[in-house]
Amino acid sequence: MAHRNPARPLSPHLTIWKWGPHMLVSILHRATGIALAVGGALLLTCWLAAVAGGPEAYQRLLGCLATPWVGIAATVVGVGLTWSLFQHLCSGIRHLILDTGVGYELKANRAWSIATLFISVAATAAVWLYVFRGML
């Protein structure tokens, strides 16, 4: 049995690696997946409960969403989930390309990682500008 040097870590950890955009995008991919799963499930459950409760329950939900503070909170959550969707999508496409063996070179990997961030923000802005086009 080989003896382990206790002064060395068992595996590399965050203090050893130099942070880069690829690490951020990897972590964001997991976080946005969780946000989409949990947030989407909660929103879908609320909507289904209102629909199943009949027209009065659905009108109460719409009335609640029409109040200023709830409307602002719903918009913030909507923007966050929209960004999560686009970030997760772009990151997934990046991973799909990496799975083909392309893009592992440092410059290419960095460029693809940064591109996912910019594209997700731009797509989110485009969607919400379209949603609010009548108000601007």
PDB file of N, CA, C and O in Angstrom, residues 34-76:
ATOM      1  N   ILE A  34     -30.648  24.430 -11.793  1.00  0.00           N
ATOM      2  CA  ILE A  34     -31.413  24.334 -10.548  1.00  0.00           C
ATOM      3  C   ILE A  34     -32.486  25.412 -10.503  1.00  0.00           C
ATOM      4  O   ILE A  34     -33.643  25.160 -10.142  1.00  0.00           O
ATOM      5  N   ALA A  35     -32.125  26.644 -10.872  1.00  0.00           N
ATOM      6  CA  ALA A  35     -33.090  27.756 -10.863  1.00  0.00           C
ATOM      7  C   ALA A  35     -34.258  27.472 -11.797  1.00  0.00           C
ATOM      8  O   ALA A  35     -35.417  27.719 -11.445  1.00  0.00           O
ATOM      9  N   LEU A  36     -33.968  26.940 -12.970  1.00  0.00           N
ATOM     10  CA  LEU A  36     -35.034  26.625 -13.916  1.00  0.00           C
ATOM     11  C   LEU A  36     -35.926  25.498 -13.402  1.00  0.00           C
ATOM     12  O   LEU A  36     -37.153  25.565 -13.529  1.00  0.00           O
ATOM     13  N   ALA A  37     -35.314  24.495 -12.819  1.00  0.00           N
ATOM     14  CA  ALA A  37     -36.104  23.369 -12.314  1.00  0.00           C
ATOM     15  C   ALA A  37     -36.987  23.792 -11.139  1.00  0.00           C
ATOM     16  O   ALA A  37     -38.195  23.531 -11.134  1.00  0.00           O
ATOM     17  N   VAL A  38     -36.406  24.455 -10.158  1.00  0.00           N
ATOM     18  CA  VAL A  38     -37.157  24.836  -8.961  1.00  0.00           C
ATOM     19  C   VAL A  38     -38.123  25.980  -9.271  1.00  0.00           C
ATOM     20  O   VAL A  38     -39.316  25.908  -8.959  1.00  0.00           O
ATOM     21  N   GLY A  39     -37.624  27.051  -9.884  1.00  0.00           N
ATOM     22  CA  GLY A  39     -38.472  28.196 -10.196  1.00  0.00           C
ATOM     23  C   GLY A  39     -39.582  27.841 -11.167  1.00  0.00           C
ATOM     24  O   GLY A  39     -40.739  28.241 -10.975  1.00  0.00           O
ATOM     25  N   GLY A  40     -39.237  27.095 -12.185  1.00  0.00           N
ATOM     26  CA  GLY A  40     -40.249  26.675 -13.153  1.00  0.00           C
ATOM     27  C   GLY A  40     -41.302  25.787 -12.529  1.00  0.00           C
ATOM     28  O   GLY A  40     -42.500  25.926 -12.802  1.00  0.00           O
ATOM     29  N   ALA A  41     -40.886  24.878 -11.673  1.00  0.00           N
ATOM     30  CA  ALA A  41     -41.843  23.990 -11.004  1.00  0.00           C
ATOM     31  C   ALA A  41     -42.772  24.781 -10.087  1.00  0.00           C
ATOM     32  O   ALA A  41     -43.987  24.520 -10.050  1.00  0.00           O
ATOM     33  N   LEU A  42     -42.229  25.756  -9.357  1.00  0.00           N
ATOM     34  CA  LEU A  42     -43.074  26.564  -8.477  1.00  0.00           C
ATOM     35  C   LEU A  42     -44.075  27.407  -9.275  1.00  0.00           C
ATOM     36  O   LEU A  42     -45.266  27.474  -8.915  1.00  0.00           O
ATOM     37  N   LEU A  43     -43.615  28.038 -10.340  1.00  0.00           N
ATOM     38  CA  LEU A  43     -44.519  28.842 -11.166  1.00  0.00           C
ATOM     39  C   LEU A  43     -45.588  27.978 -11.824  1.00  0.00           C
ATOM     40  O   LEU A  43     -46.772  28.344 -11.850  1.00  0.00           O
ATOM     41  N   LEU A  44     -45.187  26.841 -12.345  1.00  0.00           N
ATOM     42  CA  LEU A  44     -46.147  25.935 -12.975  1.00  0.00           C
ATOM     43  C   LEU A  44     -47.168  25.436 -11.960  1.00  0.00           C
ATOM     44  O   LEU A  44     -48.368  25.365 -12.249  1.00  0.00           O
ATOM     45  N   THR A  45     -46.719  25.116 -10.764  1.00  0.00           N
ATOM     46  CA  THR A  45     -47.627  24.645  -9.716  1.00  0.00           C
ATOM     47  C   THR A  45     -48.635  25.726  -9.337  1.00  0.00           C
ATOM     48  O   THR A  45     -49.833  25.438  -9.200  1.00  0.00           O
ATOM     49  N   CYS A  46     -48.173  26.964  -9.170  1.00  0.00           N
ATOM     50  CA  CYS A  46     -49.094  28.075  -8.852  1.00  0.00           C
ATOM     51  C   CYS A  46     -50.112  28.271  -9.966  1.00  0.00           C
ATOM     52  O   CYS A  46     -51.314  28.424  -9.706  1.00  0.00           O
ATOM     53  N   TRP A  47     -49.653  28.250 -11.197  1.00  0.00           N
ATOM     54  CA  TRP A  47     -50.554  28.442 -12.325  1.00  0.00           C
ATOM     55  C   TRP A  47     -51.565  27.298 -12.423  1.00  0.00           C
ATOM     56  O   TRP A  47     -52.765  27.532 -12.603  1.00  0.00           O
ATOM     57  N   LEU A  48     -51.106  26.052 -12.282  1.00  0.00           N
ATOM     58  CA  LEU A  48     -52.013  24.904 -12.349  1.00  0.00           C
ATOM     59  C   LEU A  48     -53.031  24.932 -11.217  1.00  0.00           C
ATOM     60  O   LEU A  48     -54.204  24.600 -11.419  1.00  0.00           O
ATOM     61  N   ALA A  49     -52.588  25.328 -10.023  1.00  0.00           N
ATOM     62  CA  ALA A  49     -53.514  25.416  -8.896  1.00  0.00           C
ATOM     63  C   ALA A  49     -54.587  26.467  -9.165  1.00  0.00           C
ATOM     64  O   ALA A  49     -55.767  26.258  -8.863  1.00  0.00           O
ATOM     65  N   ALA A  50     -54.193  27.600  -9.739  1.00  0.00           N
ATOM     66  CA  ALA A  50     -55.168  28.653 -10.056  1.00  0.00           C
ATOM     67  C   ALA A  50     -56.138  28.201 -11.137  1.00  0.00           C
ATOM     68  O   ALA A  50     -57.347  28.437 -11.045  1.00  0.00           O
ATOM     69  N   VAL A  51     -55.622  27.525 -12.152  1.00  0.00           N
ATOM     70  CA  VAL A  51     -56.486  27.033 -13.225  1.00  0.00           C
ATOM     71  C   VAL A  51     -57.434  25.960 -12.690  1.00  0.00           C
ATOM     72  O   VAL A  51     -58.629  25.963 -12.991  1.00  0.00           O
ATOM     73  N   ALA A  52     -56.917  25.063 -11.877  1.00  0.00           N
ATOM     74  CA  ALA A  52     -57.742  23.983 -11.319  1.00  0.00           C
ATOM     75  C   ALA A  52     -58.782  24.531 -10.341  1.00  0.00           C
ATOM     76  O   ALA A  52     -59.838  23.934 -10.158  1.00  0.00           O
ATOM     77  N   GLY A  53     -58.497  25.672  -9.727  1.00  0.00           N
ATOM     78  CA  GLY A  53     -59.430  26.277  -8.773  1.00  0.00           C
ATOM     79  C   GLY A  53     -60.603  26.967  -9.431  1.00  0.00           C
ATOM     80  O   GLY A  53     -61.516  27.422  -8.737  1.00  0.00           O
ATOM     81  N   GLY A  54     -60.570  27.078 -10.728  1.00  0.00           N
ATOM     82  CA  GLY A  54     -61.684  27.685 -11.442  1.00  0.00           C
ATOM     83  C   GLY A  54     -61.424  29.135 -11.806  1.00  0.00           C
ATOM     84  O   GLY A  54     -60.375  29.709 -11.481  1.00  0.00           O
ATOM     85  N   PRO A  55     -62.402  29.742 -12.467  1.00  0.00           N
ATOM     86  CA  PRO A  55     -62.243  31.119 -12.951  1.00  0.00           C
ATOM     87  C   PRO A  55     -61.983  32.135 -11.834  1.00  0.00           C
ATOM     88  O   PRO A  55     -61.209  33.072 -12.021  1.00  0.00           O
ATOM     89  N   GLU A  56     -62.608  31.952 -10.684  1.00  0.00           N
ATOM     90  CA  GLU A  56     -62.405  32.900  -9.580  1.00  0.00           C
ATOM     91  C   GLU A  56     -60.965  32.841  -9.065  1.00  0.00           C
ATOM     92  O   GLU A  56     -60.352  33.878  -8.808  1.00  0.00           O
ATOM     93  N   ALA A  57     -60.456  31.643  -8.899  1.00  0.00           N
ATOM     94  CA  ALA A  57     -59.079  31.482  -8.417  1.00  0.00           C
ATOM     95  C   ALA A  57     -58.094  32.052  -9.427  1.00  0.00           C
ATOM     96  O   ALA A  57     -57.110  32.700  -9.056  1.00  0.00           O
ATOM     97  N   TYR A  58     -58.358  31.836 -10.705  1.00  0.00           N
ATOM     98  CA  TYR A  58     -57.472  32.358 -11.745  1.00  0.00           C
ATOM     99  C   TYR A  58     -57.503  33.886 -11.762  1.00  0.00           C
ATOM    100  O   TYR A  58     -56.468  34.535 -11.902  1.00  0.00           O
ATOM    101  N   GLN A  59     -58.688  34.466 -11.597  1.00  0.00           N
ATOM    102  CA  GLN A  59     -58.792  35.923 -11.544  1.00  0.00           C
ATOM    103  C   GLN A  59     -58.080  36.489 -10.312  1.00  0.00           C
ATOM    104  O   GLN A  59     -57.491  37.565 -10.372  1.00  0.00           O
ATOM    105  N   ARG A  60     -58.121  35.758  -9.191  1.00  0.00           N
ATOM    106  CA  ARG A  60     -57.387  36.199  -7.998  1.00  0.00           C
ATOM    107  C   ARG A  60     -55.891  36.210  -8.275  1.00  0.00           C
ATOM    108  O   ARG A  60     -55.180  37.130  -7.865  1.00  0.00           O
ATOM    109  N   LEU A  61     -55.396  35.181  -8.970  1.00  0.00           N
ATOM    110  CA  LEU A  61     -53.975  35.139  -9.322  1.00  0.00           C
ATOM    111  C   LEU A  61     -53.619  36.329 -10.214  1.00  0.00           C
ATOM    112  O   LEU A  61     -52.625  37.009  -9.971  1.00  0.00           O
ATOM    113  N   LEU A  62     -54.427  36.590 -11.226  1.00  0.00           N
ATOM    114  CA  LEU A  62     -54.167  37.721 -12.111  1.00  0.00           C
ATOM    115  C   LEU A  62     -54.247  39.040 -11.354  1.00  0.00           C
ATOM    116  O   LEU A  62     -53.436  39.945 -11.584  1.00  0.00           O
ATOM    117  N   GLY A  63     -55.195  39.149 -10.447  1.00  0.00           N
ATOM    118  CA  GLY A  63     -55.316  40.360  -9.640  1.00  0.00           C
ATOM    119  C   GLY A  63     -54.114  40.561  -8.737  1.00  0.00           C
ATOM    120  O   GLY A  63     -53.622  41.682  -8.563  1.00  0.00           O
ATOM    121  N   CYS A  64     -53.628  39.462  -8.184  1.00  0.00           N
ATOM    122  CA  CYS A  64     -52.439  39.530  -7.322  1.00  0.00           C
ATOM    123  C   CYS A  64     -51.222  39.981  -8.134  1.00  0.00           C
ATOM    124  O   CYS A  64     -50.439  40.819  -7.680  1.00  0.00           O
ATOM    125  N   LEU A  65     -51.082  39.440  -9.337  1.00  0.00           N
ATOM    126  CA  LEU A  65     -49.948  39.813 -10.184  1.00  0.00           C
ATOM    127  C   LEU A  65     -50.037  41.261 -10.661  1.00  0.00           C
ATOM    128  O   LEU A  65     -49.024  41.864 -11.025  1.00  0.00           O
ATOM    129  N   ALA A  66     -51.244  41.815 -10.663  1.00  0.00           N
ATOM    130  CA  ALA A  66     -51.427  43.188 -11.126  1.00  0.00           C
ATOM    131  C   ALA A  66     -51.068  44.223 -10.063  1.00  0.00           C
ATOM    132  O   ALA A  66     -50.933  45.403 -10.380  1.00  0.00           O
ATOM    133  N   THR A  67     -50.888  43.803  -8.807  1.00  0.00           N
ATOM    134  CA  THR A  67     -50.507  44.765  -7.772  1.00  0.00           C
ATOM    135  C   THR A  67     -49.059  45.183  -8.004  1.00  0.00           C
ATOM    136  O   THR A  67     -48.241  44.394  -8.491  1.00  0.00           O
ATOM    137  N   PRO A  68     -48.720  46.432  -7.670  1.00  0.00           N
ATOM    138  CA  PRO A  68     -47.384  46.950  -8.013  1.00  0.00           C
ATOM    139  C   PRO A  68     -46.222  46.117  -7.463  1.00  0.00           C
ATOM    140  O   PRO A  68     -45.318  45.760  -8.222  1.00  0.00           O
ATOM    141  N   TRP A  69     -46.217  45.800  -6.178  1.00  0.00           N
ATOM    142  CA  TRP A  69     -45.063  45.111  -5.598  1.00  0.00           C
ATOM    143  C   TRP A  69     -44.936  43.680  -6.104  1.00  0.00           C
ATOM    144  O   TRP A  69     -43.838  43.218  -6.404  1.00  0.00           O
ATOM    145  N   VAL A  70     -46.061  43.005  -6.205  1.00  0.00           N
ATOM    146  CA  VAL A  70     -46.016  41.631  -6.722  1.00  0.00           C
ATOM    147  C   VAL A  70     -45.652  41.647  -8.201  1.00  0.00           C
ATOM    148  O   VAL A  70     -44.892  40.793  -8.666  1.00  0.00           O
ATOM    149  N   GLY A  71     -46.159  42.635  -8.924  1.00  0.00           N
ATOM    150  CA  GLY A  71     -45.812  42.752 -10.339  1.00  0.00           C
ATOM    151  C   GLY A  71     -44.327  42.989 -10.556  1.00  0.00           C
ATOM    152  O   GLY A  71     -43.712  42.392 -11.446  1.00  0.00           O
ATOM    153  N   ILE A  72     -43.746  43.839  -9.716  1.00  0.00           N
ATOM    154  CA  ILE A  72     -42.299  44.093  -9.806  1.00  0.00           C
ATOM    155  C   ILE A  72     -41.521  42.825  -9.464  1.00  0.00           C
ATOM    156  O   ILE A  72     -40.583  42.449 -10.168  1.00  0.00           O
ATOM    157  N   ALA A  73     -41.925  42.152  -8.391  1.00  0.00           N
ATOM    158  CA  ALA A  73     -41.242  40.909  -7.988  1.00  0.00           C
ATOM    159  C   ALA A  73     -41.379  39.846  -9.083  1.00  0.00           C
ATOM    160  O   ALA A  73     -40.413  39.144  -9.401  1.00  0.00           O
ATOM    161  N   ALA A  74     -42.573  39.740  -9.671  1.00  0.00           N
ATOM    162  CA  ALA A  74     -42.785  38.756 -10.741  1.00  0.00           C
ATOM    163  C   ALA A  74     -41.930  39.079 -11.958  1.00  0.00           C
ATOM    164  O   ALA A  74     -41.395  38.172 -12.609  1.00  0.00           O
ATOM    165  N   THR A  75     -41.774  40.369 -12.250  1.00  0.00           N
ATOM    166  CA  THR A  75     -40.929  40.771 -13.376  1.00  0.00           C
ATOM    167  C   THR A  75     -39.469  40.429 -13.107  1.00  0.00           C
ATOM    168  O   THR A  75     -38.772  39.912 -13.986  1.00  0.00           O
ATOM    169  N   VAL A  76     -39.006  40.690 -11.888  1.00  0.00           N
ATOM    170  CA  VAL A  76     -37.622  40.361 -11.521  1.00  0.00           C
ATOM    171  C   VAL A  76     -37.395  38.852 -11.632  1.00  0.00           C
ATOM    172  O   VAL A  76     -36.387  38.400 -12.197  1.00  0.00           O
TER     173      VAL A  76
END
